Amino acid sequence: MNALLYDLLHSGPVLTDGAWGTELQAHGLASDDFPDAWNLTHPDQVTAVARAYVEAGSRVILTNTFGANRLRLAGHGLAEQVAEINRRGVELSRAAAQGRAAVFASIGPTGKMILSGDTTPDELRAAFEEQALALAAAKPDAIVVETMSDLEEAKAALAAAQTTRLPVVVCMVFDSGKDKDRTMMGATPEQVCQELNTAGADVIGANCGVGIEAYVPVCRRLRASTDRPIWIKPNAGLPSVEGGKVVYRTTAAEFAAHVPALVEAGANFIGGCCGTNPEFIRAAQRTLQSLRGQT
Ligand SMILES: [Zn+2]
């Protein structure tokens, strides 16, 4: 195992951060603003989100670079700022971490699909490689390829991230099929593990999805299919719209109540996705502490 991952994991499950998009919205990001552009225009608010997670107990925080690939930035007139947005994203998280948390740089999907002919594996690979190199220039501790629905896109991002020689986490969204245990393209946890093992991901996992409870069996199946560390960041349940506002139903306490089951199922990195916030991380931290107290 990579030395950094070993250092993080040798004393038990590691708490990561919670959501960024919904937290930036809480700091004033409008629903039609592009979050990653805030690295340049609102760096203080971005830092505030990162710092809140560090103070809540996150030992790994991500970066506000989820959508900072050329294909997505181009849609917002920001294609020429790929390097700057990614570099600033790492710098802002690093400043907020103050040595108390590792910085894992986020790479999300491009929004274009190979299957529908929107893009090609080569175009994806080039966009991800440009982003990965821009992130690596600012020296994050690792790269996280996250919220992927298509294994082909995930593998293109993984291959691009591997060119940096940083450790790479790859996590997919399992929210489809009758048991909500498949990716949108129909891949099972076992298939995902097999492909990502072969492709050389350092950490394999699941994020977003349909809430924490559904990720317990998914985690167990990932654990049974790989010897790599497992990364789990569920959302706060499926959102609903009430009075024009997006509402997530799971509370921090309910979320934390499922953390022991995730640990039991073999999760090594635990955090939250959409709708979670520093309160969720604090609650999960208390739960992990009491689990440690029992052993
Ligand atoms: Zn999410």
GROMACS .gro file of C-alpha atoms and ligand atoms in nm:
model
  296
    1MET     CA    1   0.000   0.000   0.000
    2ASN     CA    2   0.109   0.355  -0.069
    3ALA     CA    3   0.287   0.508   0.235
    4LEU     CA    4   0.042   0.798   0.276
    5LEU     CA    5  -0.256   0.563   0.266
    6TYR     CA    6  -0.088   0.335   0.518
    7ASP     CA    7  -0.018   0.627   0.752
    8LEU     CA    8  -0.380   0.738   0.733
    9LEU     CA    9  -0.534   0.395   0.772
   10HIS     CA   10  -0.317   0.205   1.015
   11SER     CA   11  -0.511   0.321   1.320
   12GLY     CA   12  -0.858   0.246   1.185
   13PRO     CA   13  -1.124   0.401   0.963
   14VAL     CA   14  -1.054   0.756   0.847
   15LEU     CA   15  -1.311   1.031   0.841
   16THR     CA   16  -1.320   1.236   0.521
   17ASP     CA   17  -1.528   1.547   0.449
   18GLY     CA   18  -1.890   1.598   0.351
   19ALA     CA   19  -2.050   1.776   0.057
   20TRP     CA   20  -1.901   2.079  -0.115
   21GLY     CA   21  -2.168   2.181  -0.368
   22THR     CA   22  -2.453   2.201  -0.118
   23GLU     CA   23  -2.222   2.368   0.139
   24LEU     CA   24  -2.108   2.633  -0.109
   25GLN     CA   25  -2.478   2.697  -0.175
   26ALA     CA   26  -2.517   2.753   0.199
   27HIS     CA   27  -2.238   3.011   0.165
   28GLY     CA   28  -2.423   3.197  -0.111
   29LEU     CA   29  -2.348   3.006  -0.432
   30ALA     CA   30  -2.653   3.045  -0.659
   31SER     CA   31  -2.792   2.730  -0.820
   32ASP     CA   32  -2.683   2.855  -1.165
   33ASP     CA   33  -2.331   2.958  -1.051
   34PHE     CA   34  -2.048   2.722  -1.143
   35PRO     CA   35  -1.896   2.614  -0.808
   36ASP     CA   36  -1.537   2.566  -0.927
   37ALA     CA   37  -1.518   2.925  -1.055
   38TRP     CA   38  -1.544   3.032  -0.690
   39ASN     CA   39  -1.181   2.925  -0.642
   40LEU     CA   40  -1.098   3.246  -0.831
   41THR     CA   41  -1.388   3.473  -0.741
   42HIS     CA   42  -1.479   3.370  -0.382
   43PRO     CA   43  -1.170   3.202  -0.235
   44ASP     CA   44  -1.266   3.294   0.124
   45GLN     CA   45  -1.596   3.107   0.103
   46VAL     CA   46  -1.425   2.803  -0.049
   47THR     CA   47  -1.166   2.806   0.229
   48ALA     CA   48  -1.445   2.841   0.487
   49VAL     CA   49  -1.609   2.518   0.365
   50ALA     CA   50  -1.278   2.331   0.379
   51ARG     CA   51  -1.192   2.471   0.723
   52ALA     CA   52  -1.533   2.377   0.865
   53TYR     CA   53  -1.467   2.015   0.769
   54VAL     CA   54  -1.119   2.016   0.922
   55GLU     CA   55  -1.264   2.160   1.243
   56ALA     CA   56  -1.539   1.895   1.240
   57GLY     CA   57  -1.275   1.620   1.241
   58SER     CA   58  -1.210   1.536   0.874
   59ARG     CA   59  -0.863   1.388   0.830
   60VAL     CA   60  -0.901   1.396   0.453
   61ILE     CA   61  -1.056   1.691   0.270
   62LEU     CA   62  -1.126   1.724  -0.099
   63THR     CA   63  -1.091   2.024  -0.328
   64ASN     CA   64  -1.343   2.246  -0.506
   65THR     CA   65  -1.240   2.109  -0.845
   66PHE     CA   66  -1.511   1.850  -0.910
   67GLY     CA   67  -1.615   2.002  -1.244
   68ALA     CA   68  -1.287   2.168  -1.342
   69ASN     CA   69  -1.223   1.973  -1.660
   70ARG     CA   70  -1.207   2.148  -1.999
   71LEU     CA   71  -1.528   1.988  -2.128
   72ARG     CA   72  -1.735   2.128  -1.842
   73LEU     CA   73  -1.551   2.456  -1.802
   74ALA     CA   74  -1.600   2.528  -2.173
   75GLY     CA   75  -1.975   2.536  -2.115
   76HIS     CA   76  -1.919   2.826  -1.873
   77GLY     CA   77  -1.668   3.021  -2.083
   78LEU     CA   78  -1.385   2.909  -1.853
   79ALA     CA   79  -1.193   2.667  -2.077
   80GLU     CA   80  -0.880   2.880  -2.059
   81GLN     CA   81  -0.880   2.867  -1.680
   82VAL     CA   82  -0.843   2.492  -1.632
   83ALA     CA   83  -0.494   2.522  -1.484
   84GLU     CA   84  -0.568   2.815  -1.255
   85ILE     CA   85  -0.898   2.684  -1.115
   86ASN     CA   86  -0.744   2.346  -1.033
   87ARG     CA   87  -0.426   2.489  -0.886
   88ARG     CA   88  -0.620   2.732  -0.666
   89GLY     CA   89  -0.852   2.453  -0.555
   90VAL     CA   90  -0.562   2.255  -0.411
   91GLU     CA   91  -0.403   2.565  -0.258
   92LEU     CA   92  -0.725   2.669  -0.082
   93SER     CA   93  -0.781   2.324   0.071
   94ARG     CA   94  -0.415   2.299   0.169
   95ALA     CA   95  -0.432   2.636   0.345
   96ALA     CA   96  -0.748   2.531   0.529
   97ALA     CA   97  -0.601   2.195   0.630
   98GLN     CA   98  -0.309   2.355   0.814
   99GLY     CA   99  -0.139   2.019   0.836
  100ARG     CA  100  -0.434   1.862   1.019
  101ALA     CA  101  -0.587   1.690   0.713
  102ALA     CA  102  -0.460   1.538   0.390
  103VAL     CA  103  -0.578   1.700   0.067
  104PHE     CA  104  -0.727   1.468  -0.194
  105ALA     CA  105  -0.797   1.651  -0.520
  106SER     CA  106  -1.139   1.592  -0.674
  107ILE     CA  107  -1.205   1.495  -1.036
  108GLY     CA  108  -1.572   1.450  -1.129
  109PRO     CA  109  -1.739   1.339  -1.452
  110THR     CA  110  -1.738   1.550  -1.767
  111GLY     CA  111  -2.113   1.532  -1.819
  112LYS     CA  112  -2.056   1.387  -2.165
  113MET     CA  113  -2.133   1.025  -2.245
  114ILE     CA  114  -1.935   0.786  -2.460
  115LEU     CA  115  -2.241   0.565  -2.513
  116SER     CA  116  -2.450   0.841  -2.670
  117GLY     CA  117  -2.164   0.956  -2.895
  118ASP     CA  118  -2.119   1.289  -2.710
  119THR     CA  119  -1.751   1.219  -2.662
  120THR     CA  120  -1.481   0.959  -2.718
  121PRO     CA  121  -1.252   0.781  -2.471
  122ASP     CA  122  -0.959   0.978  -2.619
  123GLU     CA  123  -1.131   1.314  -2.566
  124LEU     CA  124  -1.216   1.218  -2.206
  125ARG     CA  125  -0.864   1.100  -2.140
  126ALA     CA  126  -0.716   1.427  -2.273
  127ALA     CA  127  -0.953   1.640  -2.061
  128PHE     CA  128  -0.880   1.438  -1.747
  129GLU     CA  129  -0.506   1.439  -1.810
  130GLU     CA  130  -0.505   1.817  -1.841
  131GLN     CA  131  -0.698   1.846  -1.512
  132ALA     CA  132  -0.488   1.586  -1.329
  133LEU     CA  133  -0.163   1.755  -1.429
  134ALA     CA  134  -0.299   2.096  -1.323
  135LEU     CA  135  -0.397   1.950  -0.984
  136ALA     CA  136  -0.065   1.770  -0.943
  137ALA     CA  137   0.125   2.096  -1.003
  138ALA     CA  138  -0.013   2.221  -0.670
  139LYS     CA  139   0.091   1.899  -0.493
  140PRO     CA  140  -0.220   1.740  -0.343
  141ASP     CA  141  -0.169   1.417  -0.143
  142ALA     CA  142  -0.386   1.206  -0.372
  143ILE     CA  143  -0.652   1.229  -0.643
  144VAL     CA  144  -1.016   1.121  -0.606
  145VAL     CA  145  -1.209   1.029  -0.920
  146GLU     CA  146  -1.565   1.053  -0.791
  147THR     CA  147  -1.937   1.040  -0.871
  148MET     CA  148  -1.874   0.828  -1.178
  149SER     CA  149  -2.167   0.644  -1.340
  150ASP     CA  150  -1.977   0.496  -1.634
  151LEU     CA  151  -1.682   0.264  -1.574
  152GLU     CA  152  -1.531   0.362  -1.908
  153GLU     CA  153  -1.522   0.728  -1.803
  154ALA     CA  154  -1.391   0.631  -1.458
  155LYS     CA  155  -1.111   0.429  -1.615
  156ALA     CA  156  -1.020   0.717  -1.848
  157ALA     CA  157  -0.995   0.948  -1.544
  158LEU     CA  158  -0.799   0.687  -1.349
  159ALA     CA  159  -0.547   0.642  -1.631
  160ALA     CA  160  -0.509   1.020  -1.653
  161ALA     CA  161  -0.467   1.055  -1.276
  162GLN     CA  162  -0.208   0.775  -1.270
  163THR     CA  163   0.021   0.982  -1.491
  164THR     CA  164   0.077   1.207  -1.186
  165ARG     CA  165   0.207   0.911  -0.980
  166LEU     CA  166  -0.018   1.019  -0.692
  167PRO     CA  167  -0.237   0.758  -0.519
  168VAL     CA  168  -0.579   0.746  -0.686
  169VAL     CA  169  -0.920   0.677  -0.530
  170VAL     CA  170  -1.198   0.583  -0.774
  171CYS     CA  171  -1.557   0.581  -0.655
  172MET     CA  172  -1.872   0.511  -0.848
  173VAL     CA  173  -2.239   0.595  -0.787
  174PHE     CA  174  -2.460   0.294  -0.715
  175ASP     CA  175  -2.820   0.414  -0.743
  176SER     CA  176  -2.982   0.199  -1.009
  177GLY     CA  177  -3.153  -0.136  -1.050
  178LYS     CA  178  -3.431  -0.267  -0.828
  179ASP     CA  179  -3.201  -0.298  -0.526
  180LYS     CA  180  -3.017   0.032  -0.597
  181ASP     CA  181  -2.692  -0.164  -0.606
  182ARG     CA  182  -2.584  -0.097  -0.964
  183THR     CA  183  -2.435   0.195  -1.150
  184MET     CA  184  -2.650   0.380  -1.400
  185MET     CA  185  -2.488   0.165  -1.669
  186GLY     CA  186  -2.576  -0.154  -1.479
  187ALA     CA  187  -2.237  -0.248  -1.328
  188THR     CA  188  -2.244  -0.436  -0.995
  189PRO     CA  189  -2.001  -0.372  -0.707
  190GLU     CA  190  -1.821  -0.694  -0.804
  191GLN     CA  191  -1.779  -0.582  -1.166
  192VAL     CA  192  -1.662  -0.237  -1.058
  193CYS     CA  193  -1.402  -0.390  -0.825
  194GLN     CA  194  -1.275  -0.630  -1.084
  195GLU     CA  195  -1.227  -0.357  -1.345
  196LEU     CA  196  -1.076  -0.102  -1.108
  197ASN     CA  197  -0.845  -0.360  -0.948
  198THR     CA  198  -0.714  -0.452  -1.290
  199ALA     CA  199  -0.677  -0.087  -1.385
  200GLY     CA  200  -0.474  -0.025  -1.069
  201ALA     CA  201  -0.690   0.204  -0.853
  202ASP     CA  202  -0.531   0.242  -0.508
  203VAL     CA  203  -0.866   0.283  -0.329
  204ILE     CA  204  -1.208   0.175  -0.459
  205GLY     CA  205  -1.545   0.298  -0.343
  206ALA     CA  206  -1.893   0.436  -0.373
  207ASN     CA  207  -2.025   0.789  -0.330
  208CYS     CA  208  -2.351   0.985  -0.354
  209GLY     CA  209  -2.617   0.720  -0.428
  210VAL     CA  210  -2.947   0.690  -0.242
  211GLY     CA  211  -2.833   0.739   0.117
  212ILE     CA  212  -2.611   0.570   0.373
  213GLU     CA  213  -2.825   0.266   0.453
  214ALA     CA  214  -2.815   0.139   0.093
  215TYR     CA  215  -2.435   0.169   0.089
  216VAL     CA  216  -2.385  -0.081   0.374
  217PRO     CA  217  -2.449  -0.387   0.152
  218VAL     CA  218  -2.268  -0.219  -0.139
  219CYS     CA  219  -1.966  -0.166   0.089
  220ARG     CA  220  -1.975  -0.528   0.203
  221ARG     CA  221  -1.973  -0.647  -0.159
  222LEU     CA  222  -1.688  -0.412  -0.253
  223ARG     CA  223  -1.494  -0.537   0.050
  224ALA     CA  224  -1.543  -0.900  -0.056
  225SER     CA  225  -1.419  -0.822  -0.407
  226THR     CA  226  -1.092  -0.638  -0.344
  227ASP     CA  227  -0.807  -0.612  -0.095
  228ARG     CA  228  -0.773  -0.237  -0.163
  229PRO     CA  229  -0.899   0.015   0.094
  230ILE     CA  230  -1.269   0.102   0.054
  231TRP     CA  231  -1.395   0.461   0.028
  232ILE     CA  232  -1.763   0.532   0.111
  233LYS     CA  233  -1.926   0.877   0.093
  234PRO     CA  234  -2.305   0.844   0.082
  235ASN     CA  235  -2.541   1.137   0.035
  236ALA     CA  236  -2.802   1.242   0.291
  237GLY     CA  237  -3.070   1.039   0.113
  238LEU     CA  238  -3.254   1.128  -0.203
  239PRO     CA  239  -3.349   1.496  -0.207
  240SER     CA  240  -3.700   1.624  -0.259
  241VAL     CA  241  -3.811   1.972  -0.358
  242GLU     CA  242  -4.024   2.156  -0.102
  243GLY     CA  243  -4.140   2.510  -0.170
  244GLY     CA  244  -3.877   2.547  -0.444
  245LYS     CA  245  -3.596   2.435  -0.209
  246VAL     CA  246  -3.400   2.112  -0.234
  247VAL     CA  247  -3.434   1.921   0.093
  248TYR     CA  248  -3.233   1.618   0.204
  249ARG     CA  249  -3.417   1.397   0.449
  250THR     CA  250  -3.141   1.223   0.644
  251THR     CA  251  -3.030   1.407   0.960
  252ALA     CA  252  -2.675   1.409   1.094
  253ALA     CA  253  -2.777   1.181   1.383
  254GLU     CA  254  -2.948   0.931   1.150
  255PHE     CA  255  -2.642   0.934   0.924
  256ALA     CA  256  -2.406   0.871   1.215
  257ALA     CA  257  -2.625   0.587   1.339
  258HIS     CA  258  -2.532   0.388   1.026
  259VAL     CA  259  -2.158   0.452   1.055
  260PRO     CA  260  -2.091   0.142   1.273
  261ALA     CA  261  -2.256  -0.076   1.006
  262LEU     CA  262  -2.030   0.078   0.740
  263VAL     CA  263  -1.723   0.009   0.953
  264GLU     CA  264  -1.844  -0.347   1.011
  265ALA     CA  265  -1.892  -0.384   0.633
  266GLY     CA  266  -1.529  -0.291   0.580
  267ALA     CA  267  -1.523   0.080   0.496
  268ASN     CA  268  -1.179   0.240   0.545
  269PHE     CA  269  -1.259   0.598   0.445
  270ILE     CA  270  -1.599   0.734   0.551
  271GLY     CA  271  -1.753   1.071   0.471
  272GLY     CA  272  -2.060   1.225   0.313
  273CYS     CA  273  -2.182   1.345  -0.025
  274CYS     CA  274  -2.469   1.574  -0.131
  275GLY     CA  275  -2.672   1.718   0.156
  276THR     CA  276  -2.419   1.633   0.426
  277ASN     CA  277  -2.237   1.912   0.611
  278PRO     CA  278  -1.989   1.959   0.896
  279GLU     CA  279  -2.257   1.860   1.148
  280PHE     CA  280  -2.274   1.516   0.982
  281ILE     CA  281  -1.896   1.483   1.004
  282ARG     CA  282  -1.894   1.584   1.372
  283ALA     CA  283  -2.165   1.326   1.446
  284ALA     CA  284  -1.976   1.057   1.253
  285GLN     CA  285  -1.657   1.153   1.438
  286ARG     CA  286  -1.827   1.100   1.776
  287THR     CA  287  -1.954   0.760   1.658
  288LEU     CA  288  -1.608   0.653   1.535
  289GLN     CA  289  -1.456   0.766   1.866
  290SER     CA  290  -1.700   0.562   2.068
  291LEU     CA  291  -1.636   0.259   1.843
  292ARG     CA  292  -1.264   0.297   1.912
  293GLY     CA  293  -1.337   0.320   2.284
  294GLN     CA  294  -1.507  -0.019   2.272
  295THR     CA  295  -1.208  -0.204   2.127
  296ZN      ZN  296  -2.337   1.364  -0.414
   0.00000   0.00000   0.00000
